Coordinates of C-alpha atoms in Angstrom, one line a residue:
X1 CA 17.6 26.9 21.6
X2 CA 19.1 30.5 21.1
X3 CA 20.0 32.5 24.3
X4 CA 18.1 36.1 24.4
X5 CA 18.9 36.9 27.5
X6 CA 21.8 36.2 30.2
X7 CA 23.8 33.1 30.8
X8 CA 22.9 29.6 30.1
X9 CA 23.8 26.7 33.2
X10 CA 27.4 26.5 34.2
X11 CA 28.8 23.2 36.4
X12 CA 28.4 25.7 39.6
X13 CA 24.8 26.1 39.4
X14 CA 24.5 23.1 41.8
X15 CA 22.8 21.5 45.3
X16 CA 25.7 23.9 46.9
X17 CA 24.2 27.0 45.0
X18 CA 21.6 29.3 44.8
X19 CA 18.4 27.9 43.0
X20 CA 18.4 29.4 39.2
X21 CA 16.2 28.9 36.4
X22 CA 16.3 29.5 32.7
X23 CA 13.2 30.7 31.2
X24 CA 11.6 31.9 27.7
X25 CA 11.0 34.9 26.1
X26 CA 6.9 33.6 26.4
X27 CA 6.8 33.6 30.2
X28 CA 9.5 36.5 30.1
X29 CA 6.8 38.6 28.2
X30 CA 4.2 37.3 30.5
X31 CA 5.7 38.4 34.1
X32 CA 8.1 40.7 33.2
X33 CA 6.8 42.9 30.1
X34 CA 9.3 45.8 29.4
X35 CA 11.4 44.5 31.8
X36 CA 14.8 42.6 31.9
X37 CA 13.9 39.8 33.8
X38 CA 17.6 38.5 34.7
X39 CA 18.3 38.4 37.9
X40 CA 14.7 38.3 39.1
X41 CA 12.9 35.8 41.0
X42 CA 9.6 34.1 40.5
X43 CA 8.0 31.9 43.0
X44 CA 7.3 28.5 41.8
X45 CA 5.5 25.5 44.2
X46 CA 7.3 22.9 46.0
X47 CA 10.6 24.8 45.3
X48 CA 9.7 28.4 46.6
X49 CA 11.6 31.3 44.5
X50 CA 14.3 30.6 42.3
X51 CA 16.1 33.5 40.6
X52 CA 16.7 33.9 36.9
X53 CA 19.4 34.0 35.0
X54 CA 18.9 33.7 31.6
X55 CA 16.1 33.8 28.9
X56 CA 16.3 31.6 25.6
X57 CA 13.8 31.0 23.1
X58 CA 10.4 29.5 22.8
X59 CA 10.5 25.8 22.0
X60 CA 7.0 24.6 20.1
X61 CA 6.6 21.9 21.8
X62 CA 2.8 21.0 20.6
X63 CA 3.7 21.1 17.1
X64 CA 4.9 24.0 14.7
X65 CA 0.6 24.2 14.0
X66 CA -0.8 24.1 17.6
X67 CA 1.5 25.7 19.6
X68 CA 0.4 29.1 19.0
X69 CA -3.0 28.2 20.4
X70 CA -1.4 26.1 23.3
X71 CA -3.0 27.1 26.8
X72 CA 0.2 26.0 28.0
X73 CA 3.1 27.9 26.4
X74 CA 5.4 29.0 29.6
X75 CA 8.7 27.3 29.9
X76 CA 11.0 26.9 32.1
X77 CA 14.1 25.2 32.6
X78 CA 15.8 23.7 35.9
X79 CA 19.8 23.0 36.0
X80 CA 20.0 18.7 36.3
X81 CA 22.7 19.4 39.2
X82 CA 19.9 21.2 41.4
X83 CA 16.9 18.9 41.2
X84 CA 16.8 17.5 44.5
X85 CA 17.6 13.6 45.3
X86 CA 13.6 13.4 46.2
X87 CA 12.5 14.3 42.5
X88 CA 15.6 13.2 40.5
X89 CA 14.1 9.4 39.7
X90 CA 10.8 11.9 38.0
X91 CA 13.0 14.4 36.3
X92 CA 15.0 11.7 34.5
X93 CA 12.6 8.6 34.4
X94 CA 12.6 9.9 30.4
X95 CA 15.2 11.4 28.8
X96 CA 15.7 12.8 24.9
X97 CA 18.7 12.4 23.5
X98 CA 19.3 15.1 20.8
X99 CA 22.3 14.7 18.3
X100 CA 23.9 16.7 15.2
X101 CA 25.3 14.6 12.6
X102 CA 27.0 15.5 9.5
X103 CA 26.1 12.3 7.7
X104 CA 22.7 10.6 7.2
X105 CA 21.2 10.9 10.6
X106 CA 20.0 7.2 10.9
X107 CA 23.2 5.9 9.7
X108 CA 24.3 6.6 13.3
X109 CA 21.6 4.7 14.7
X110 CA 23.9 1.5 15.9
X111 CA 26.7 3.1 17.4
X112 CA 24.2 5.7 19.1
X113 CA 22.4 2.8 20.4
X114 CA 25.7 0.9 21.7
X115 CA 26.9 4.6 23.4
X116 CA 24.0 5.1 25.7
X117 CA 23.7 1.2 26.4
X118 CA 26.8 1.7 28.5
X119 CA 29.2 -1.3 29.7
X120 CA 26.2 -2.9 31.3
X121 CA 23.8 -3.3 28.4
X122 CA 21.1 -1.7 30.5
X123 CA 19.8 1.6 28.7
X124 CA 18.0 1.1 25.8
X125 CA 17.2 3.7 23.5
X126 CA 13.8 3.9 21.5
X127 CA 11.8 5.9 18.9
X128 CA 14.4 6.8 16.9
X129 CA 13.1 9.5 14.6
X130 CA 14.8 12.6 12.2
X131 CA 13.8 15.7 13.2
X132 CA 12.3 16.1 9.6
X133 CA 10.2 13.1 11.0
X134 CA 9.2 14.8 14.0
X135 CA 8.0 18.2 12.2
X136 CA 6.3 15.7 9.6
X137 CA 4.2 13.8 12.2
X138 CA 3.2 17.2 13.7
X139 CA 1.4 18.5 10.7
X140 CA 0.3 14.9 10.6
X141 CA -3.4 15.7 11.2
X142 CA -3.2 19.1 9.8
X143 CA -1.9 18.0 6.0
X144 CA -4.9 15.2 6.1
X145 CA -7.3 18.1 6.6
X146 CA -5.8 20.1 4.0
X147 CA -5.6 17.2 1.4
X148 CA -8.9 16.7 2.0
X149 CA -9.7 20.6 1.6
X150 CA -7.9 20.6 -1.8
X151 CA -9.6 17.7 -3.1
X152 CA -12.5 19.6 -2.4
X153 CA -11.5 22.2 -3.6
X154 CA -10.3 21.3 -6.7
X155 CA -13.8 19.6 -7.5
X156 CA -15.6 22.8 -6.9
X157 CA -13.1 24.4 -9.6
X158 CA -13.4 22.2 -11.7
X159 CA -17.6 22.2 -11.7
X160 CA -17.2 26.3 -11.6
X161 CA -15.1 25.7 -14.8
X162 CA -17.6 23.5 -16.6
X163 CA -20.5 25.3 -15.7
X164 CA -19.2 28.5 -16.9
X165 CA -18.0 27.5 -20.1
X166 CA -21.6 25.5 -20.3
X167 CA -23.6 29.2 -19.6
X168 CA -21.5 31.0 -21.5
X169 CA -21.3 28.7 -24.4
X170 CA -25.1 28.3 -24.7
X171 CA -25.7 32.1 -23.8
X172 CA -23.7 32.7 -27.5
X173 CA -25.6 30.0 -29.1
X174 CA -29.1 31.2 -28.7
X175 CA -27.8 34.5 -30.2
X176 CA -27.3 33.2 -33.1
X177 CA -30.1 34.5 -34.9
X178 CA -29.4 38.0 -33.6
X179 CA -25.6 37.7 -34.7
X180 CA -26.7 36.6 -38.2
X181 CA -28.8 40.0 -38.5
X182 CA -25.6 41.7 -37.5
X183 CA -23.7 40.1 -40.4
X184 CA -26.6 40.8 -42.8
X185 CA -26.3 44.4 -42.0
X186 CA -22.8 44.6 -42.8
X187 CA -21.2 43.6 -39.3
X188 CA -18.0 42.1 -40.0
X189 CA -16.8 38.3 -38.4
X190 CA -14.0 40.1 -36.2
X191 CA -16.9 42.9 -34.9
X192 CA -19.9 39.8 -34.0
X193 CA -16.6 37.7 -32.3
X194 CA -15.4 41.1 -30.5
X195 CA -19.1 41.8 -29.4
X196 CA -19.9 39.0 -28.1
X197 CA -16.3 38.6 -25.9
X198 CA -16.9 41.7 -25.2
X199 CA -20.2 41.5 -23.3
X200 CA -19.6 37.8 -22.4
X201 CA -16.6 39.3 -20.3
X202 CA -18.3 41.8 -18.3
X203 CA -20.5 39.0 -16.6
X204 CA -17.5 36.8 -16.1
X205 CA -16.1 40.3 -14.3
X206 CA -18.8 40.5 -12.4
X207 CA -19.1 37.3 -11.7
X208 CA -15.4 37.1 -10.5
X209 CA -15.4 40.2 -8.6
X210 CA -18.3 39.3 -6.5
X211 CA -16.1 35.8 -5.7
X212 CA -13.2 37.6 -4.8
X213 CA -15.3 39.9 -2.5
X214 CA -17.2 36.6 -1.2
X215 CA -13.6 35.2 -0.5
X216 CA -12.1 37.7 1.5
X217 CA -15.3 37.5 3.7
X218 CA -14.9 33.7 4.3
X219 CA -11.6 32.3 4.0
X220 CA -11.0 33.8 7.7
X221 CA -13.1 31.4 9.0
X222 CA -10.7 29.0 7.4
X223 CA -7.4 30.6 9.2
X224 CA -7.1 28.0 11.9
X225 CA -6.6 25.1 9.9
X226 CA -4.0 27.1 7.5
X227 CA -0.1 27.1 8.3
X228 CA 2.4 28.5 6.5
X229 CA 0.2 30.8 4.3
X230 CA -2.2 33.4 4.9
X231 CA -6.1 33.0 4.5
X232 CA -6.2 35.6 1.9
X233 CA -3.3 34.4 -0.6
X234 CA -3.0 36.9 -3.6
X235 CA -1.4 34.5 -5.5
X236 CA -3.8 31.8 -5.0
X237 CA -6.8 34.3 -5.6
X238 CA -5.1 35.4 -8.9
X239 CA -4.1 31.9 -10.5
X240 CA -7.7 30.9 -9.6
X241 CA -9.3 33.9 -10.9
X242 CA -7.2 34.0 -14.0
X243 CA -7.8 30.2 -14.5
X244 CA -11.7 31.1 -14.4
X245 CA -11.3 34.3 -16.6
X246 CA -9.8 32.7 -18.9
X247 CA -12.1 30.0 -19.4
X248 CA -15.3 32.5 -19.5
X249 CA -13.3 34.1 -22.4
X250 CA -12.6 31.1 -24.1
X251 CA -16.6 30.0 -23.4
X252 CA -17.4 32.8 -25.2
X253 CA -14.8 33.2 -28.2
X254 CA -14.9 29.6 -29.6
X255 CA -18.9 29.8 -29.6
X256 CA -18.6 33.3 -31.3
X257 CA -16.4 32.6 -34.3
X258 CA -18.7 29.5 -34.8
X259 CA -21.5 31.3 -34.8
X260 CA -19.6 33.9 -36.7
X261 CA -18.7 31.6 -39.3
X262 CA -22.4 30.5 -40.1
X263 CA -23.8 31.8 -43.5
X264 CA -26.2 35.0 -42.7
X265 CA -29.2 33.7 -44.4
X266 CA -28.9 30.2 -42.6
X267 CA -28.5 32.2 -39.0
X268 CA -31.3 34.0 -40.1
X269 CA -33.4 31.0 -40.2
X270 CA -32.0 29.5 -37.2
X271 CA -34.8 28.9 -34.5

């Protein structure tokens, strides 16, 4: 927890002392807003005003997700040699015990657990977890959501995809008539194929201009269940709108130099 602000707790902030407290830069920005808030006091219940000395950073308690949207974010920390004799059984009925280890981290697990069990066997430790674990189980809830969002998703693509190469395919098809009067008045293969990319690819523009437009209107109503990237990724739009652009051109490039390829006079008597 990084100090932003005056002093952290010392061994002479005890029962013999005046009362201090530590708080974060949350509840600094809260009470004290432009303001240096060490060597302040605050009033809190059951203790009465406590002065403080130092201001460290916010800890995300709920979850690196949630917290943001917490409507309890204010923190405040209270030296272990102050807490009176009347609450002391509360404050430490449940402690975490927080370690830095150069090896594997569970590796220490035993002789961690043997440590805190003391001579008299009496203090067990439980819950044993990585603090990769601890971030993972967070996002828990919030990565089945989004698997469920990309499977989703994904489906939608993928029927977008099909049914845009379908369209476009079958639009190119029924012109095939029409294309074989282009050949038959001297329009070459590469002109019909260019034509018909051409014109397929200022629908599929249209098209994917007016989903882009559609997608910055609505993926803000998806921002609450995103983390770690924003609801309007640019490079999310673009691989999806490339992906689609380029299928619409190859729905209407293979379909063209078939129909290109067909003999004039049998296009001409194509129904």
């Amino acid at each position: 927890i990084p100090l932003r602000r005056g002093r952290f707790f010392t061994d002479r902030d005890n029962l013999a002392s005046p009362t201090v407290v530590v708080i974060d830069d949350v509840l600094a920005k809260r009470v004290f807003p432009g303001q240096d808030p060490v060597g302040r006091q605050i009033s809190i219940m059951v203790i009465g005003p406590v002065q403080v000395v130092g201001v460290v950073g916010h800890v995300k308690h709920w979850g690196l997700d949630s917290d943001d949207t917490a409507k309890i974010r204010d923190q405040i920390y209270f030296p272990v040699l102050q807490v009176p004799d009347m609450f002391l059984s509360e404050a430490v009925a449940g402690l975490t015990l927080m370690l830095r280890t150069g090896p594997e981290p569970l590796s220490l697990v035993s002789a961690v657990r043997a440590q805190v069990a003391g001579p008299t066997q009496d203090q067990p430790i439980y819950a044993v977890r990585t603090m990769e674990q601890i971030i993972s189980g967070s996002l828990a809830e919030r990565r089945f959501t989004m698997l469920l969002l990309i499977i989703f998703a994904a489906t939608a693509l993928l029927l977008a995809a099909v049914g845009i190469y379908g369209v476009m395919s079958y639009a190119v098809t029924r012109r095939t008539h029409e294309l074989g009067i282009r050949a038959a008045l001297g329009a070459s293969r590469r002109e019909i194929v260019g034509l018909v990319v051409r014109q397929g690819m200022r629908l599929a523009a249209i098209g994917m201009a007016a989903g882009l437009v559609a997608a910055f209107a609505l993926t803000r109503f998806m921002a609450g269940l995103l983390y770690g990237v924003r609801p309007a990724d640019p490079a999310t739009l673009a691989a999806v709108t490339l992906l689609l652009g380029g299928i619409a051109l190859l729905a209407c490039y293979i379909p063209a130099r078939r129909a290109a390829a067909v003999d004039a006079a049998v296009a001409l008597r194509c129904e």
